[in-house]
Coordinates of C-alpha atoms in Angstrom, one line a residue:
M1 CA -0.1 -0.3 -0.5
S2 CA 1.8 3.5 -1.1
K3 CA 2.6 6.1 1.3
L4 CA 3.4 9.6 0.9
P5 CA 6.3 11.6 2.5
I6 CA 5.0 12.6 5.5
N7 CA 5.1 12.1 9.1
L8 CA 0.8 11.6 9.6
T9 CA 1.1 11.8 13.2
N10 CA 2.3 15.1 12.1
L11 CA 0.2 15.8 9.9
L12 CA -2.4 15.3 11.6
H13 CA -1.2 17.6 14.8
Q14 CA 0.1 20.4 12.4
R15 CA 3.0 20.4 13.8
T16 CA 4.9 20.4 10.9
I17 CA 2.1 21.4 8.2
E18 CA 0.1 25.1 8.7
S19 CA -3.6 24.7 9.1
E20 CA -4.6 26.0 6.2
R21 CA -2.4 23.7 4.2
V22 CA -4.9 21.0 5.8
E23 CA -8.9 20.5 5.6
Y24 CA -10.3 17.0 7.2
K25 CA -13.3 15.9 5.6
A26 CA -15.4 13.3 7.6
G27 CA -16.5 11.8 4.3
W28 CA -16.2 12.1 0.9
N29 CA -18.3 15.6 -1.1
P30 CA -16.9 15.5 -4.6
E31 CA -17.2 19.3 -4.9
S32 CA -16.1 20.9 -2.0
V33 CA -13.3 18.2 -2.6
I34 CA -12.6 19.4 -6.0
H35 CA -12.7 22.8 -5.5
T36 CA -9.9 22.5 -2.4
L37 CA -8.0 20.4 -4.9
S38 CA -7.7 23.2 -7.1
A39 CA -6.8 26.1 -4.6
F40 CA -4.3 23.7 -3.6
A41 CA -3.1 23.2 -6.8
N42 CA -2.9 27.3 -7.7
D43 CA -1.5 27.9 -4.3
F44 CA -1.7 31.3 -4.9
H45 CA 0.8 31.8 -1.7
N46 CA 3.7 28.9 -2.9
L47 CA 3.9 27.6 0.7
G48 CA 4.1 24.1 -1.6
G49 CA 0.2 22.9 -1.6
G50 CA -1.5 21.3 0.9
Y51 CA -3.7 17.9 1.9
V52 CA -7.5 16.9 2.0
V53 CA -8.0 14.1 4.7
I54 CA -11.0 11.9 4.3
G55 CA -12.6 10.2 6.9
V56 CA -11.4 12.3 9.9
A57 CA -14.3 15.1 11.0
E58 CA -13.2 18.6 12.6
D59 CA -14.2 21.3 15.0
N60 CA -12.9 24.5 14.2
G61 CA -10.0 23.5 12.1
Q62 CA -8.8 21.2 14.5
P63 CA -9.0 17.3 13.6
V64 CA -11.6 15.0 15.7
L65 CA -10.0 12.0 16.8
P66 CA -10.0 8.8 16.9
P67 CA -11.7 9.3 13.2
V68 CA -14.7 8.1 11.8
G69 CA -12.9 6.5 8.9
L70 CA -14.1 4.9 5.6
A71 CA -15.1 1.7 4.5
P72 CA -12.7 -0.1 2.1
E73 CA -15.3 -0.3 -0.8
Q74 CA -15.9 3.5 -0.7
I75 CA -12.3 4.3 -0.5
D76 CA -12.1 2.5 -4.2
T77 CA -14.8 4.1 -5.3
I78 CA -13.3 7.8 -4.4
Q79 CA -10.4 7.0 -5.5
K80 CA -11.1 5.7 -9.3
E81 CA -14.3 9.2 -9.2
L82 CA -11.1 11.1 -8.3
L83 CA -9.1 10.2 -10.8
N84 CA -12.2 11.1 -14.2
L85 CA -13.4 14.1 -11.9
G86 CA -8.9 15.8 -11.5
N87 CA -10.0 15.7 -15.8
S88 CA -13.6 16.5 -16.1
A89 CA -13.6 18.7 -13.5
I90 CA -10.2 20.9 -13.0
Q91 CA -8.2 22.6 -16.3
P92 CA -6.0 21.4 -16.7
P93 CA -6.0 18.1 -15.5
Y94 CA -5.1 17.7 -12.0
H95 CA -4.1 14.7 -10.0
P96 CA -3.0 15.1 -6.5
L97 CA -1.3 11.6 -5.0
T98 CA -3.3 9.5 -2.3
A99 CA -2.3 6.9 -0.1
V100 CA -4.3 4.3 3.0
Y101 CA -3.6 4.8 6.4
E102 CA -5.0 3.1 9.0
I103 CA -5.5 4.9 12.9
E104 CA -7.0 3.4 15.6
G105 CA -8.8 0.9 13.6
K106 CA -10.0 3.2 10.6
H107 CA -8.8 3.8 7.4
I108 CA -8.4 7.1 5.8
L109 CA -7.6 8.5 2.7
V110 CA -5.1 10.9 2.3
L111 CA -4.9 13.2 -1.2
W112 CA -1.8 15.1 -1.0
A113 CA -1.9 18.7 -4.1
F114 CA 0.7 19.6 -4.5
G115 CA 1.3 22.9 -5.9
G116 CA 1.0 23.0 -9.7
E117 CA 3.3 23.4 -12.9
T118 CA 0.0 24.6 -14.8
R119 CA -1.0 27.2 -12.7
P120 CA -3.9 28.5 -12.4
Y121 CA -5.8 25.5 -12.7
K122 CA -10.1 26.0 -13.0
A123 CA -12.9 23.9 -11.3
K124 CA -16.9 23.2 -12.1
V125 CA -18.1 25.4 -8.9
S126 CA -21.6 22.8 -9.4
L127 CA -20.8 19.0 -10.1
S128 CA -24.7 18.6 -9.8
Q129 CA -25.4 20.4 -13.1
K130 CA -24.8 19.8 -16.3
K131 CA -24.0 22.5 -17.5
S132 CA -21.7 24.2 -15.1
D133 CA -19.3 28.0 -14.7
W134 CA -16.1 27.5 -13.7
A135 CA -13.6 28.7 -11.5
Y136 CA -10.9 29.8 -10.1
Y137 CA -10.0 28.9 -6.3
V138 CA -7.5 30.4 -3.3
R139 CA -6.9 29.3 -0.1
K140 CA -7.6 32.5 2.6
H141 CA -6.4 31.1 5.7
T142 CA -8.0 27.5 6.4
S143 CA -10.7 28.2 4.0
T144 CA -11.4 27.2 -0.1
V145 CA -12.5 30.7 -1.4
K146 CA -13.3 31.8 -4.8
A147 CA -10.4 34.2 -6.6
T148 CA -12.0 37.6 -7.2
G149 CA -11.5 40.8 -8.9
E150 CA -7.7 41.5 -7.4
T151 CA -6.7 38.0 -6.1
E152 CA -8.0 36.7 -9.8
R153 CA -5.7 38.5 -11.4
E154 CA -2.6 38.3 -9.6
L155 CA -3.7 34.2 -9.8
I156 CA -3.5 34.5 -14.1
S157 CA 0.0 36.9 -13.7
L158 CA 1.4 33.5 -11.9
A159 CA 0.6 31.7 -14.7
A160 CA 4.9 31.4 -15.7
T161 CA 5.8 31.8 -12.8
V162 CA 6.2 28.5 -11.1
P163 CA 9.4 28.6 -8.5
F164 CA 12.9 27.6 -9.0
D165 CA 12.8 24.9 -6.4
D166 CA 10.1 23.1 -7.9
R167 CA 11.5 23.5 -11.9
Y168 CA 12.7 20.5 -13.7
K169 CA 16.2 20.2 -13.9
Q170 CA 16.8 18.9 -17.7
T171 CA 20.7 19.1 -17.7
A172 CA 20.2 16.4 -15.2
K173 CA 19.0 12.4 -14.7
L174 CA 17.5 10.4 -11.9
D175 CA 21.2 9.1 -11.7
D176 CA 22.0 12.0 -10.8
L177 CA 19.3 11.3 -6.8
A178 CA 21.0 9.5 -4.2
P179 CA 18.5 7.1 -3.1
H180 CA 20.7 6.6 0.2
L181 CA 20.2 10.1 0.6
I182 CA 16.3 10.1 0.0
R183 CA 15.6 6.9 2.2
E184 CA 17.3 8.9 5.3
F185 CA 15.2 11.9 5.0
L186 CA 12.1 9.3 5.0
T187 CA 13.6 7.6 8.1
E188 CA 14.5 10.7 9.8
I189 CA 11.1 12.8 9.1
G190 CA 9.3 9.5 10.6
S191 CA 7.1 8.5 7.1
D192 CA 5.1 5.5 6.6
L193 CA 7.1 5.6 3.3
A194 CA 10.6 4.9 4.8
K195 CA 9.5 1.2 5.4
N196 CA 8.8 0.2 1.4
A197 CA 11.3 2.3 0.1
A198 CA 14.5 -0.4 0.2
N199 CA 12.3 -2.1 -2.0
M200 CA 10.9 0.9 -4.3
S201 CA 13.6 1.8 -7.2
V202 CA 14.5 5.3 -6.9
E203 CA 12.0 6.5 -9.7
Q204 CA 8.8 5.7 -7.7
L205 CA 10.3 7.6 -4.4
A206 CA 11.0 10.2 -6.1
R207 CA 7.4 10.2 -7.6
R208 CA 6.2 9.6 -4.0
L209 CA 7.8 12.6 -3.0
N210 CA 6.4 14.8 -5.9
I211 CA 10.3 15.1 -7.6
V212 CA 10.8 14.2 -10.2
G213 CA 8.7 14.4 -13.8
G214 CA 8.1 14.1 -17.4
P215 CA 7.3 10.7 -19.1
P216 CA 9.4 7.8 -17.8
E217 CA 11.3 7.9 -20.7
A218 CA 12.8 11.3 -20.0
L219 CA 12.3 12.0 -16.4
F220 CA 14.1 15.0 -15.2
P221 CA 14.6 15.7 -11.6
K222 CA 13.3 18.6 -10.1
N223 CA 15.2 21.1 -8.7
V224 CA 15.2 21.0 -4.9
D225 CA 15.6 17.1 -5.4
L226 CA 19.1 18.0 -6.4
L227 CA 19.6 20.4 -3.9
F228 CA 18.7 17.6 -0.5
F229 CA 18.9 14.1 -2.3
N230 CA 22.2 14.8 -4.2
P231 CA 25.1 14.4 -2.7
H232 CA 26.9 17.6 -4.6
P233 CA 24.1 19.8 -5.2
E234 CA 27.3 22.5 -6.2
Q235 CA 27.3 21.0 -9.3
F236 CA 24.2 22.2 -10.6
F237 CA 23.6 25.3 -8.7
P238 CA 27.4 26.9 -8.3
V239 CA 28.2 28.0 -4.8
T240 CA 25.7 26.1 -2.9
Q241 CA 27.1 26.3 0.3
I242 CA 27.4 28.1 3.5
D243 CA 30.9 29.5 4.4
V244 CA 31.2 29.8 8.7
V245 CA 34.1 33.0 9.0
Y246 CA 35.4 34.0 12.7
F247 CA 37.0 36.7 12.9
P248 CA 39.0 36.7 16.3
E249 CA 40.6 40.3 15.8
G250 CA 37.7 41.9 14.5
A251 CA 37.1 42.5 11.0
G252 CA 40.4 45.2 10.5
G253 CA 42.7 42.2 11.9
D254 CA 45.1 40.1 9.9
H255 CA 43.6 36.9 11.4
F256 CA 40.2 34.7 10.5
E257 CA 39.1 30.9 10.8
E258 CA 36.9 30.1 7.8
K259 CA 35.2 26.9 7.4
V260 CA 33.5 26.6 4.0
F261 CA 29.9 23.2 4.3
K262 CA 28.9 21.5 0.8
G263 CA 26.5 19.1 0.3
P264 CA 22.8 18.2 0.8
L265 CA 20.8 21.2 2.1
G266 CA 19.2 19.2 4.6
R267 CA 22.5 18.1 6.4
I268 CA 24.7 21.3 5.9
T269 CA 22.2 23.4 7.8
R270 CA 22.5 20.9 10.5
D271 CA 26.5 20.4 10.1
V272 CA 27.0 24.6 10.5
L273 CA 24.6 24.6 13.7
S274 CA 26.5 22.0 15.0
Y275 CA 29.7 23.5 13.9
I276 CA 28.9 27.3 15.2
E277 CA 26.9 25.7 18.4
A278 CA 30.5 23.6 19.6
Q279 CA 32.6 26.3 18.4
Y280 CA 31.7 29.5 19.2
L281 CA 28.6 29.5 21.7
K282 CA 29.4 29.9 25.6
E283 CA 27.5 29.8 28.4
F284 CA 28.0 32.1 31.4
V285 CA 26.6 31.8 34.9
V286 CA 27.1 34.9 37.2
K287 CA 26.1 34.3 41.0
H288 CA 25.3 36.9 43.0
P289 CA 25.6 37.8 46.3
D290 CA 22.2 39.2 47.2
R291 CA 20.6 35.8 45.7
A292 CA 20.8 31.6 45.6
E293 CA 19.5 31.8 42.1
A294 CA 22.9 32.6 39.2
E295 CA 22.4 34.3 36.1
R296 CA 23.0 32.2 33.2
F297 CA 23.4 33.3 29.6
W298 CA 24.9 32.6 26.5
N299 CA 26.9 34.9 24.0
F300 CA 24.2 34.2 21.3
P301 CA 21.2 32.1 22.0
Y302 CA 21.6 28.8 19.9
A303 CA 18.0 29.0 18.9
A304 CA 18.2 32.9 17.2
I305 CA 21.4 31.7 15.4
E306 CA 18.5 28.5 14.0
E307 CA 16.4 30.7 12.8
A308 CA 18.4 32.7 10.9
V309 CA 20.6 30.1 9.1
V310 CA 17.9 28.3 8.2
N311 CA 15.5 31.2 7.4
A312 CA 19.0 32.5 4.8
V313 CA 18.9 28.6 3.8
Y314 CA 15.0 28.8 2.8
H315 CA 14.4 32.2 1.6
R316 CA 17.9 33.4 -0.1
S317 CA 18.3 32.3 -4.4
Y318 CA 19.8 29.6 -5.7
E319 CA 20.4 31.2 -9.0
I320 CA 22.3 33.8 -7.7
R321 CA 26.6 32.8 -7.1
E322 CA 26.8 33.8 -3.5
P323 CA 27.0 31.9 -0.9
I324 CA 25.3 31.9 2.6
E325 CA 28.3 33.5 4.9
V326 CA 27.6 33.1 8.8
R327 CA 30.2 36.1 10.0
I328 CA 31.2 35.5 13.5
Y329 CA 32.7 38.8 16.1
K330 CA 33.5 39.0 19.2
H331 CA 30.3 41.5 19.2
E332 CA 28.0 40.1 17.4
L333 CA 27.1 37.1 14.7
M334 CA 26.0 38.4 11.2
V335 CA 24.2 36.1 8.8
L336 CA 24.2 37.2 4.9
S337 CA 22.9 36.4 2.3
F338 CA 21.6 37.1 -1.7
P339 CA 19.2 38.6 -2.3
G340 CA 16.8 40.1 0.0
P341 CA 13.0 40.4 1.5
D342 CA 10.2 41.2 -1.3
R343 CA 9.9 44.5 -2.3
S344 CA 5.9 43.5 -0.5
I345 CA 7.7 44.2 2.6
K346 CA 8.3 47.1 4.3
L347 CA 12.0 48.4 5.9
A348 CA 10.4 49.8 8.9
D349 CA 7.8 46.6 9.6
L350 CA 11.2 44.0 8.8
Q351 CA 13.0 45.9 11.6
Q352 CA 11.0 45.6 14.1
G353 CA 10.1 41.1 12.5
N354 CA 6.4 42.6 12.0
A355 CA 7.2 41.4 8.4
V356 CA 5.1 39.2 6.6
S357 CA 6.3 37.6 3.3
R358 CA 3.1 37.6 0.5
R359 CA 4.7 34.4 -1.4
Y360 CA 7.6 32.5 -1.2
R361 CA 10.5 32.3 -3.0
N362 CA 11.3 28.7 -2.4
R363 CA 8.1 26.6 -1.9
R364 CA 10.4 23.1 -1.8
I365 CA 12.8 23.8 0.0
G366 CA 10.3 25.4 3.3
E367 CA 8.8 22.1 2.7
F368 CA 11.4 19.8 3.5
L369 CA 12.8 22.0 6.4
K370 CA 9.5 21.9 7.7
E371 CA 9.8 18.3 7.8
L372 CA 13.1 17.9 9.0
D373 CA 12.0 20.3 12.2
L374 CA 13.7 23.2 11.3
T375 CA 11.5 25.8 10.4
E376 CA 8.0 26.9 11.0
G377 CA 7.5 28.4 8.1
R378 CA 4.3 31.0 7.6
S379 CA 7.2 34.4 8.8
T380 CA 7.7 33.2 12.1
G381 CA 11.5 33.1 11.9
L382 CA 11.7 37.4 12.5
P383 CA 10.0 36.8 15.5
K384 CA 11.2 33.8 17.0
M385 CA 15.1 35.3 16.9
F386 CA 13.0 38.9 18.4
D387 CA 12.0 36.1 21.4
K388 CA 15.2 34.0 21.9
M389 CA 16.6 37.0 21.9
A390 CA 15.1 38.9 24.2
R391 CA 14.9 35.6 26.9
N392 CA 18.1 35.5 26.8
G393 CA 18.9 38.8 27.5
S394 CA 20.6 39.8 24.5
P395 CA 19.7 43.0 22.4
K396 CA 17.2 43.1 19.9
P397 CA 17.9 41.3 16.8
I398 CA 18.8 44.2 13.8
F399 CA 18.1 43.5 10.2
E400 CA 19.0 45.1 7.3
T401 CA 18.7 45.1 3.3
D402 CA 19.0 48.2 0.2
E403 CA 16.2 49.3 -1.6
D404 CA 16.8 47.4 -4.4
R405 CA 16.4 44.3 -2.3
T406 CA 19.7 42.5 -3.6
Y407 CA 20.9 41.7 0.0
F408 CA 19.2 40.0 3.4
L409 CA 21.4 40.6 6.5
V410 CA 20.8 39.4 10.4
R411 CA 23.0 41.3 12.7
L412 CA 22.9 39.1 16.4
P413 CA 24.6 41.4 18.7
V414 CA 26.7 39.5 21.8
H415 CA 25.3 40.0 25.3
E416 CA 26.0 42.9 26.5
K417 CA 27.7 41.0 29.8
V418 CA 29.8 39.1 27.6
A419 CA 32.8 41.3 27.1
E420 CA 33.0 42.3 30.8
L421 CA 33.0 38.7 31.8
E422 CA 35.8 37.6 29.5
L423 CA 38.1 40.5 29.9
A424 CA 37.5 39.4 34.1
S425 CA 38.5 36.1 32.6
E426 CA 41.6 36.7 30.4
Q427 CA 43.4 38.2 33.5
P428 CA 45.2 35.5 35.5
T429 CA 45.3 35.7 38.9
L430 CA 47.2 36.1 41.7
E431 CA 47.4 32.0 42.7
V432 CA 48.3 31.2 39.5
T433 CA 50.9 33.9 38.8
A434 CA 52.6 32.7 41.9
E435 CA 52.7 28.7 40.5
V436 CA 53.7 30.3 36.6
T437 CA 56.5 32.4 38.6
A438 CA 58.3 29.3 40.6
E439 CA 58.9 28.0 37.2
V440 CA 60.3 31.4 35.2
T441 CA 63.9 31.2 35.5
D442 CA 66.7 34.1 34.6
E443 CA 67.1 33.3 31.3
L444 CA 62.5 34.1 31.1
V445 CA 63.2 37.4 32.9
A446 CA 65.9 38.2 30.7
L447 CA 63.4 37.6 27.4
L448 CA 60.1 39.1 29.3
N449 CA 61.9 42.7 29.7
V450 CA 63.6 43.3 26.3
F451 CA 60.1 43.1 25.1
K452 CA 59.2 46.2 23.0
G453 CA 56.1 45.2 21.4
E454 CA 55.7 43.1 18.4
M455 CA 59.4 41.8 17.8
T456 CA 61.1 38.7 15.2
R457 CA 63.5 36.1 16.6
T458 CA 66.0 38.1 15.2
E459 CA 65.5 41.3 17.2
L460 CA 65.0 39.5 20.1
M461 CA 68.3 37.5 19.9
H462 CA 70.1 41.2 19.0
E463 CA 68.4 42.7 22.6
L464 CA 69.5 39.7 24.3
S465 CA 73.4 39.8 23.3
L466 CA 72.9 35.8 22.4
K467 CA 74.1 34.4 18.6
H468 CA 74.0 31.0 18.6
A469 CA 69.6 30.0 17.3
E470 CA 69.9 27.0 18.5
H471 CA 70.5 27.4 21.9
F472 CA 67.6 30.5 21.9
R473 CA 64.8 28.6 21.0
L474 CA 65.6 25.7 23.3
H475 CA 66.4 28.5 26.7
Y476 CA 64.1 31.1 25.6
L477 CA 62.4 31.2 22.6
N478 CA 60.2 27.8 23.6
K479 CA 60.0 28.3 27.3
G480 CA 58.3 31.2 26.8
L481 CA 55.6 29.1 24.4
E482 CA 55.4 26.6 26.6
L483 CA 54.2 28.3 30.0
E484 CA 52.2 31.2 28.1
L485 CA 54.3 34.0 29.0
I486 CA 55.2 35.2 24.8
E487 CA 52.5 34.5 21.6
M488 CA 53.4 34.2 17.8
T489 CA 51.4 36.8 15.8
I490 CA 50.5 34.1 13.3
P491 CA 50.1 31.7 15.4
D492 CA 48.5 28.9 12.0
K493 CA 52.1 29.4 10.2
P494 CA 54.4 29.4 12.9
R495 CA 57.5 28.9 10.2
S496 CA 56.3 32.4 8.7
R497 CA 59.2 34.7 7.7
L498 CA 56.6 37.6 8.9
Q499 CA 56.7 36.1 12.7
K500 CA 56.4 37.8 15.2
Y501 CA 56.1 37.8 19.2
R502 CA 54.5 39.2 21.9
L503 CA 53.8 39.5 25.5
T504 CA 50.5 37.2 26.3
P505 CA 48.8 39.3 29.6
L506 CA 49.9 36.5 32.0
G507 CA 53.3 37.4 30.8
K508 CA 53.3 40.7 31.8
Q509 CA 51.8 39.8 34.9
V510 CA 54.6 37.7 35.5
L511 CA 56.9 40.5 34.3
A512 CA 55.5 42.9 36.8
A513 CA 55.4 40.8 39.6
K514 CA 59.4 39.9 39.2
E515 CA 59.9 43.6 39.2
D516 CA 57.4 44.0 42.6
Y517 CA 60.0 41.0 44.4

């Protein structure tokens, strides 16, 4: 029995699918269903279509469980009638994917009505009349309504604008898909389809996920398919990557650390977030003498970073050859992507986190990210960033773009107390200094005394009147580095001809202690 690439429990409880994308029906009402199917096919807001669940009653938009259920013979009749109505009652012809599920001993029928490739679709207003008018239908919140006036004109204008991620890639072929990536995805989201995936061909799997199209002899993967289920999507969409760059000395410093993430979109999104969390996030605990409970906060809250990164993955253009870039400084974390938000969003609303997009650039990418629990969709990302920053006690996030909407920049300022606490932690305690000074030889004291800012090895030997390089290295330089009294100015390139050395804060304190003594 064929299944859909969804988690049914999540669908019934609207955990990853918004309520406006699901309609529940206790029984078979062909006219109402046809209208809803055409509305989902029109996908006016590029949300990715929707689902009609037959055999489950609803109460104020919520499913009533246990389900009413359908008799097995009813399901067979409904499926046959759907096939006929898809040709005779919807134009252009349209057919959803269907699957039968059993819940608490009852059978239900789920129709997956994905966004159509040849919209706009119109449906017969009435199935009871021999001659019926036709109308366009769209979803408005949780209802299906006729498209009239400006809505109808805008819907018709969408005829040639299938979202990028839902288009066919005619330079790719079915062999470009990695079956193990598809099966891993189905397992991760808890789809019932995962149980049968090992016994299905790549074509069967891809058709069930609606990620390929065309006749059997000339199947083309869709762009979203290659982005998620090809090991190297950058070969089809150049610069599909996320760059994480850390500037320990600020943007004007000589040093930075960079790591580039390439691969399937879902995987690199998770990998980037895990990498940032492990390498650059730090929790601070401040104890207060006037209360028992300590104050806890992070330099940057993980949940806000997650929203910023996933938002960039969801909304960037994969036709623009620019990576998503995460820049990490001591004072802020930035996420840069291209292009900017839709022009329908006002800059003032953007800054307040109240921006609501009327239409989404990548409807299928958003659908997959929701299934992976990486985003909730429906313009919740910006408000959630505000909320998570506030809960951490951090300043408000800042959103930037230009008038032409060529880029989108999210700035997450560091917690205001971090700089003060880190400065204090960098100062070695007197107890540590005492331990270190016990290991400081006369040679090291002499070395510390000759430092005048940043100096080369040759300059240091000259100041110490030393001529034997190996003796200097063993008894002066290496000992100073080992005790962290001095440090390299280019630590990642120890043999660089530009290498210099300087005192560390610990070295300065040890020198001061020796002078006092």
